[in-house]
Amino acid sequence: MKELSILITGPAGSGIQTIENLLCRIFKEMGLHTFATKEYMSRVRGGANTTTIRISEERVDAFSERIDILLSLDRNGIDRIQYRIGEDTLIFGDVGKNRNRNFEIDFVKIAEKIGNKIYANTVAVGFILGIIQKGKEIGEEIISGIFNNKGQEILDKNIDALSEGYLTGIRLANSINFNFTIKESEEVKKESFFNGAVAIGIGSIIGGCNFVSSYPMTPSTPVFSFLAQNAKDFNIIVEQAEDEIAAINMVLGSLYAGGRGFVTTSGGGFALMVESLSLAGMTESPIVLHLAQRPGPATGLPTRTEQSDLLFALFAGHGEFPRIILSPGDLYEGIFLTANAFNLADRYQIPVIILSDQYFIDSYYNIPVPEIANFNIEYAFSINTDRDYKRYQLTDDGISIRGIPGGDGFVCVDSDEHNEEGHITEDREITRLMVEKRNRKLKTFIDSKTFIDSKIIRPSFYGSSDYEILLISWGSTKNTVIEAVKPLNNIGYLSLPIVYPLPDIKDYIKKSKKTIIIENNYTSQLAKLIRMETGIEIKEKILKYDGHPFSVEEIQKELGEKI
Amino acid sequence: MGKDKNIAWCPGCGNFGILSAIDRAIDELNIDRKNTVIVSGIGQAAKLPHYTEINYFNGLHGRSIPVATGIKATKPELNVIVTSGDGCVYGEGGNHFIHGIRRNPDITCIVHNNMVYGLTKGQASPTSQIGFRTPIQVGGVFEEPFNAISIAISLNAPFVARCFSGDIDKTKEIIKIAIKTKGFSFIEILQPCVTFNKLNTYEWFREHTYYLDEGYNPEDIKKAFEIAIDKEKFALGIIYVNRKRKTFEENLSSIGVKYPVIKQSIEYKKILNLFKKV
């Protein structure tokens, strides 16, 4: 066995998160490719949450529903994941009623013997390491690092807890002849392990973000907290607004004054921002907006995942104005699409929306530390306006010089239709020219080298070039689709880091005998967008809308039925 | 006066007096207009920046305070003045008015209060008097008028004043003090709407207002409240002053923000450290 999938289940607040964090750090430090994703209920205590951790000799970056080891902190959580329990699944911990291959282990009791039940989580971590008979030393190192300044006793007890758990695990593994061998890699140890929220957070720092105002809303909040926690190091102004409307308007104010503003939100919050998004379109403000999708309508499933806001993001805002919509499919894209979003917004003076979702935000895996020195922050605004400065000067490409206040010329922006100086107008000719100017910027972008050539933006193709079946998806489904189609021949897969404006994908579709679209929604919004932009109707769809992400197995199963 | 002489206000509108008071205050204080921004929302009052020579952000209905906050926090050397009407700031933007005072950016917030909606032709505003009849409120307004002065005092706004647009000189003097005062300086300017408010006329305002005595101490919060809750007579002058609060920008600085933030360069080494830390 070269890969292992571990699932931890327990109520909210029971320590799943602690166990996940510790195990993932240990695995990654051991040199194992590690992936972790969580699904949780919208509550602070109780219920049943799970975390899936995959470790492997090869890169793992997608959700698999297979469970090799199930660590149960509460028997009541097992039923809801029954469909994922296979014949070979080993169940440890609070297992309750008799199931196949289950082993009652009382981590709390072991912890109490050491001195206090608070050590139960560390016992559980040690136990998992014992089962795979690896990682005790690294576990001790990491635990020492964490508890070093919490006093000698707490440190010692945690080390004891880890050892006791480890021994229990080894004894059990031996008694059932469980042997797990896996090669560790020096390369993995040098890599970085983080989630989508951090990717977007780092991306905005690389992109030059210096102002963020938002209102907490799951699942977008981790990006906000990441920036707040790193604000001092990167000189970022961070403010929690009274509501999403204030948040986006503060950012618009910051942009007007020369800031590099950013707002992060989820569906309901984005809905509140929509009027102001239209204001950004009218005032030609370069706003970067992160929209972490969750299932709707209304409050929907606050802590779960869906890709149902693509068309909302595309059409949000009254009136006609251009925008760019990016949809990171992996951590690398999360970083660089976000960083690029700031340059694009500034260059074209249009809103750029980054569409992620709960699955993307909460999924961790290791990737090589990316090359960031090659990325350049481009500032397109001017601090030296002259006396005749016109904020909305008509130009061939639609882009006027964006001045900020402080120069000789006044910077006048208006939400009303305006003339070149930014004064209110109702003149028919000026209105027509201004509508054309604003919307022309999208064409300017479509004709740009960035849109046509940029490696990070253009569609990425995987699989054999002589494919018969073409799969298309966007955003967070990327890694899952790639893993699902790996064993299959004759399949090509197209992932779209930019969904709007839609890149030219007609030739890809024409080449295939059958095209299948994969989306985490009910109405197949990308298929609608493709039809709107190209006239091509994609009839074959794999859709999922139960609040959960696709698993590798699900996509394989659905593909099996379609091809 | 601005480039655009085609002013959208009715002859005799109180807005003319407010515009004149603001313009004269800026000039008498010798404030550099290049470094001054007026932020407004929507409504007849919000058109004010179009009629002077200044930087402006004329945004959405109700949203002027957060925009002004973002501008000031990003470039604190700018003088930022909000001017908008009672419907905009108290109605559509009521939440921002409350939290703006809590946040306390160093801006001046001037609210034109004519107790009616002008641009939409005569409906009730949050400050319309009980019984005021309109095409919508056909039986007369029954909601309690929004008392912005007492709300501002209760939130410890650094500067709370009320003026009357019919008295440009005194209004101008109060605006000058407000601009110089650190933090959220709030001025409500009572203003007749000559077209849609036949109740609260110039005459009515003269009858229902009075100036605070020379000896009045605006730092006495209890007295300030007493004055603020008077529904019969509206006090004019500086009603409340609180010198104790730090501004939003000062608070940002004290948690580590270093100015200027605009066009700052990033240290890639620090970012690489982030990858190690996570």
JSON list of N, CA and C in Angstrom, two decimals, chain A residues 157-189:
[
{"chain": "A", "resi": 157, "resn": "LYS", "atom": "N", "xyz": [3.66, 15.83, 29.54]},
{"chain": "A", "resi": 157, "resn": "LYS", "atom": "CA", "xyz": [2.44, 15.02, 29.50]},
{"chain": "A", "resi": 157, "resn": "LYS", "atom": "C", "xyz": [2.01, 14.78, 28.05]},
{"chain": "A", "resi": 158, "resn": "ASN", "atom": "N", "xyz": [2.19, 15.79, 27.21]},
{"chain": "A", "resi": 158, "resn": "ASN", "atom": "CA", "xyz": [1.82, 15.62, 25.81]},
{"chain": "A", "resi": 158, "resn": "ASN", "atom": "C", "xyz": [2.73, 14.61, 25.12]},
{"chain": "A", "resi": 159, "resn": "ILE", "atom": "N", "xyz": [4.02, 14.67, 25.48]},
{"chain": "A", "resi": 159, "resn": "ILE", "atom": "CA", "xyz": [4.96, 13.69, 24.90]},
{"chain": "A", "resi": 159, "resn": "ILE", "atom": "C", "xyz": [4.57, 12.28, 25.39]},
{"chain": "A", "resi": 160, "resn": "ASP", "atom": "N", "xyz": [4.22, 12.18, 26.68]},
{"chain": "A", "resi": 160, "resn": "ASP", "atom": "CA", "xyz": [3.76, 10.89, 27.22]},
{"chain": "A", "resi": 160, "resn": "ASP", "atom": "C", "xyz": [2.51, 10.41, 26.49]},
{"chain": "A", "resi": 161, "resn": "ALA", "atom": "N", "xyz": [1.60, 11.36, 26.26]},
{"chain": "A", "resi": 161, "resn": "ALA", "atom": "CA", "xyz": [0.34, 11.00, 25.59]},
{"chain": "A", "resi": 161, "resn": "ALA", "atom": "C", "xyz": [0.62, 10.48, 24.20]},
{"chain": "A", "resi": 162, "resn": "LEU", "atom": "N", "xyz": [1.53, 11.16, 23.50]},
{"chain": "A", "resi": 162, "resn": "LEU", "atom": "CA", "xyz": [1.88, 10.72, 22.15]},
{"chain": "A", "resi": 162, "resn": "LEU", "atom": "C", "xyz": [2.46, 9.31, 22.20]},
{"chain": "A", "resi": 163, "resn": "SER", "atom": "N", "xyz": [3.38, 9.07, 23.15]},
{"chain": "A", "resi": 163, "resn": "SER", "atom": "CA", "xyz": [4.02, 7.76, 23.26]},
{"chain": "A", "resi": 163, "resn": "SER", "atom": "C", "xyz": [3.01, 6.67, 23.60]},
{"chain": "A", "resi": 164, "resn": "GLU", "atom": "N", "xyz": [2.14, 7.00, 24.54]},
{"chain": "A", "resi": 164, "resn": "GLU", "atom": "CA", "xyz": [1.15, 6.01, 24.97]},
{"chain": "A", "resi": 164, "resn": "GLU", "atom": "C", "xyz": [0.22, 5.65, 23.82]},
{"chain": "A", "resi": 165, "resn": "GLY", "atom": "N", "xyz": [-0.20, 6.69, 23.08]},
{"chain": "A", "resi": 165, "resn": "GLY", "atom": "CA", "xyz": [-1.04, 6.46, 21.90]},
{"chain": "A", "resi": 165, "resn": "GLY", "atom": "C", "xyz": [-0.30, 5.64, 20.87]},
{"chain": "A", "resi": 166, "resn": "TYR", "atom": "N", "xyz": [0.95, 5.97, 20.70]},
{"chain": "A", "resi": 166, "resn": "TYR", "atom": "CA", "xyz": [1.78, 5.28, 19.70]},
{"chain": "A", "resi": 166, "resn": "TYR", "atom": "C", "xyz": [1.90, 3.79, 20.02]},
{"chain": "A", "resi": 167, "resn": "LEU", "atom": "N", "xyz": [2.18, 3.50, 21.29]},
{"chain": "A", "resi": 167, "resn": "LEU", "atom": "CA", "xyz": [2.30, 2.10, 21.73]},
{"chain": "A", "resi": 167, "resn": "LEU", "atom": "C", "xyz": [1.00, 1.34, 21.51]},
{"chain": "A", "resi": 168, "resn": "THR", "atom": "N", "xyz": [-0.10, 2.01, 21.89]},
{"chain": "A", "resi": 168, "resn": "THR", "atom": "CA", "xyz": [-1.42, 1.38, 21.69]},
{"chain": "A", "resi": 168, "resn": "THR", "atom": "C", "xyz": [-1.63, 1.06, 20.22]},
{"chain": "A", "resi": 169, "resn": "GLY", "atom": "N", "xyz": [-1.26, 2.00, 19.36]},
{"chain": "A", "resi": 169, "resn": "GLY", "atom": "CA", "xyz": [-1.42, 1.82, 17.92]},
{"chain": "A", "resi": 169, "resn": "GLY", "atom": "C", "xyz": [-0.59, 0.68, 17.39]},
{"chain": "A", "resi": 170, "resn": "ILE", "atom": "N", "xyz": [0.67, 0.65, 17.82]},
{"chain": "A", "resi": 170, "resn": "ILE", "atom": "CA", "xyz": [1.57, -0.41, 17.33]},
{"chain": "A", "resi": 170, "resn": "ILE", "atom": "C", "xyz": [1.06, -1.78, 17.75]},
{"chain": "A", "resi": 171, "resn": "ARG", "atom": "N", "xyz": [0.65, -1.87, 19.03]},
{"chain": "A", "resi": 171, "resn": "ARG", "atom": "CA", "xyz": [0.16, -3.16, 19.54]},
{"chain": "A", "resi": 171, "resn": "ARG", "atom": "C", "xyz": [-1.04, -3.64, 18.71]},
{"chain": "A", "resi": 172, "resn": "LEU", "atom": "N", "xyz": [-1.92, -2.69, 18.40]},
{"chain": "A", "resi": 172, "resn": "LEU", "atom": "CA", "xyz": [-3.11, -3.05, 17.65]},
{"chain": "A", "resi": 172, "resn": "LEU", "atom": "C", "xyz": [-2.76, -3.45, 16.22]},
{"chain": "A", "resi": 173, "resn": "ALA", "atom": "N", "xyz": [-1.87, -2.64, 15.59]},
{"chain": "A", "resi": 173, "resn": "ALA", "atom": "CA", "xyz": [-1.46, -2.93, 14.21]},
{"chain": "A", "resi": 173, "resn": "ALA", "atom": "C", "xyz": [-0.87, -4.34, 14.14]},
{"chain": "A", "resi": 174, "resn": "ASN", "atom": "N", "xyz": [-0.03, -4.66, 15.12]},
{"chain": "A", "resi": 174, "resn": "ASN", "atom": "CA", "xyz": [0.60, -5.99, 15.14]},
{"chain": "A", "resi": 174, "resn": "ASN", "atom": "C", "xyz": [-0.44, -7.09, 15.31]},
{"chain": "A", "resi": 175, "resn": "SER", "atom": "N", "xyz": [-1.41, -6.81, 16.19]},
{"chain": "A", "resi": 175, "resn": "SER", "atom": "CA", "xyz": [-2.38, -7.86, 16.49]},
{"chain": "A", "resi": 175, "resn": "SER", "atom": "C", "xyz": [-3.28, -8.17, 15.29]},
{"chain": "A", "resi": 176, "resn": "ILE", "atom": "N", "xyz": [-3.41, -7.19, 14.39]},
{"chain": "A", "resi": 176, "resn": "ILE", "atom": "CA", "xyz": [-4.27, -7.46, 13.22]},
{"chain": "A", "resi": 176, "resn": "ILE", "atom": "C", "xyz": [-3.44, -7.58, 11.94]},
{"chain": "A", "resi": 177, "resn": "ASN", "atom": "N", "xyz": [-2.12, -7.67, 12.12]},
{"chain": "A", "resi": 177, "resn": "ASN", "atom": "CA", "xyz": [-1.22, -7.76, 10.96]},
{"chain": "A", "resi": 177, "resn": "ASN", "atom": "C", "xyz": [-1.40, -6.64, 9.96]},
{"chain": "A", "resi": 178, "resn": "PHE", "atom": "N", "xyz": [-1.55, -5.45, 10.48]},
{"chain": "A", "resi": 178, "resn": "PHE", "atom": "CA", "xyz": [-1.68, -4.30, 9.58]},
{"chain": "A", "resi": 178, "resn": "PHE", "atom": "C", "xyz": [-0.28, -3.77, 9.27]},
{"chain": "A", "resi": 179, "resn": "ASN", "atom": "N", "xyz": [0.11, -3.88, 8.01]},
{"chain": "A", "resi": 179, "resn": "ASN", "atom": "CA", "xyz": [1.43, -3.39, 7.61]},
{"chain": "A", "resi": 179, "resn": "ASN", "atom": "C", "xyz": [1.29, -2.31, 6.57]},
{"chain": "A", "resi": 180, "resn": "PHE", "atom": "N", "xyz": [1.84, -1.17, 6.87]},
{"chain": "A", "resi": 180, "resn": "PHE", "atom": "CA", "xyz": [1.75, -0.07, 5.92]},
{"chain": "A", "resi": 180, "resn": "PHE", "atom": "C", "xyz": [3.16, 0.42, 5.62]},
{"chain": "A", "resi": 181, "resn": "THR", "atom": "N", "xyz": [3.55, 0.31, 4.37]},
{"chain": "A", "resi": 181, "resn": "THR", "atom": "CA", "xyz": [4.87, 0.84, 4.02]},
{"chain": "A", "resi": 181, "resn": "THR", "atom": "C", "xyz": [4.70, 1.97, 3.03]},
{"chain": "A", "resi": 182, "resn": "ILE", "atom": "N", "xyz": [5.46, 3.00, 3.24]},
{"chain": "A", "resi": 182, "resn": "ILE", "atom": "CA", "xyz": [5.37, 4.16, 2.36]},
{"chain": "A", "resi": 182, "resn": "ILE", "atom": "C", "xyz": [6.75, 4.82, 2.32]},
{"chain": "A", "resi": 183, "resn": "LYS", "atom": "N", "xyz": [7.13, 5.25, 1.12]},
{"chain": "A", "resi": 183, "resn": "LYS", "atom": "CA", "xyz": [8.43, 5.91, 0.98]},
{"chain": "A", "resi": 183, "resn": "LYS", "atom": "C", "xyz": [8.29, 7.39, 1.31]},
{"chain": "A", "resi": 184, "resn": "GLU", "atom": "N", "xyz": [9.24, 7.89, 2.09]},
{"chain": "A", "resi": 184, "resn": "GLU", "atom": "CA", "xyz": [9.22, 9.31, 2.39]},
{"chain": "A", "resi": 184, "resn": "GLU", "atom": "C", "xyz": [10.10, 10.06, 1.39]},
{"chain": "A", "resi": 185, "resn": "SER", "atom": "N", "xyz": [9.80, 11.33, 1.20]},
{"chain": "A", "resi": 185, "resn": "SER", "atom": "CA", "xyz": [10.54, 12.07, 0.18]},
{"chain": "A", "resi": 185, "resn": "SER", "atom": "C", "xyz": [11.15, 13.33, 0.80]},
{"chain": "A", "resi": 186, "resn": "GLU", "atom": "N", "xyz": [12.43, 13.54, 0.51]},
{"chain": "A", "resi": 186, "resn": "GLU", "atom": "CA", "xyz": [13.11, 14.74, 0.99]},
{"chain": "A", "resi": 186, "resn": "GLU", "atom": "C", "xyz": [12.48, 15.99, 0.38]},
{"chain": "A", "resi": 187, "resn": "GLU", "atom": "N", "xyz": [12.06, 15.85, -0.87]},
{"chain": "A", "resi": 187, "resn": "GLU", "atom": "CA", "xyz": [11.49, 16.99, -1.59]},
{"chain": "A", "resi": 187, "resn": "GLU", "atom": "C", "xyz": [10.24, 17.53, -0.87]},
{"chain": "A", "resi": 188, "resn": "VAL", "atom": "N", "xyz": [9.39, 16.58, -0.45]},
{"chain": "A", "resi": 188, "resn": "VAL", "atom": "CA", "xyz": [8.14, 17.01, 0.20]},
{"chain": "A", "resi": 188, "resn": "VAL", "atom": "C", "xyz": [8.44, 17.85, 1.45]},
{"chain": "A", "resi": 189, "resn": "LYS", "atom": "N", "xyz": [9.49, 17.45, 2.16]},
{"chain": "A", "resi": 189, "resn": "LYS", "atom": "CA", "xyz": [9.82, 18.19, 3.39]},
{"chain": "A", "resi": 189, "resn": "LYS", "atom": "C", "xyz": [10.08, 19.66, 3.11]}
]
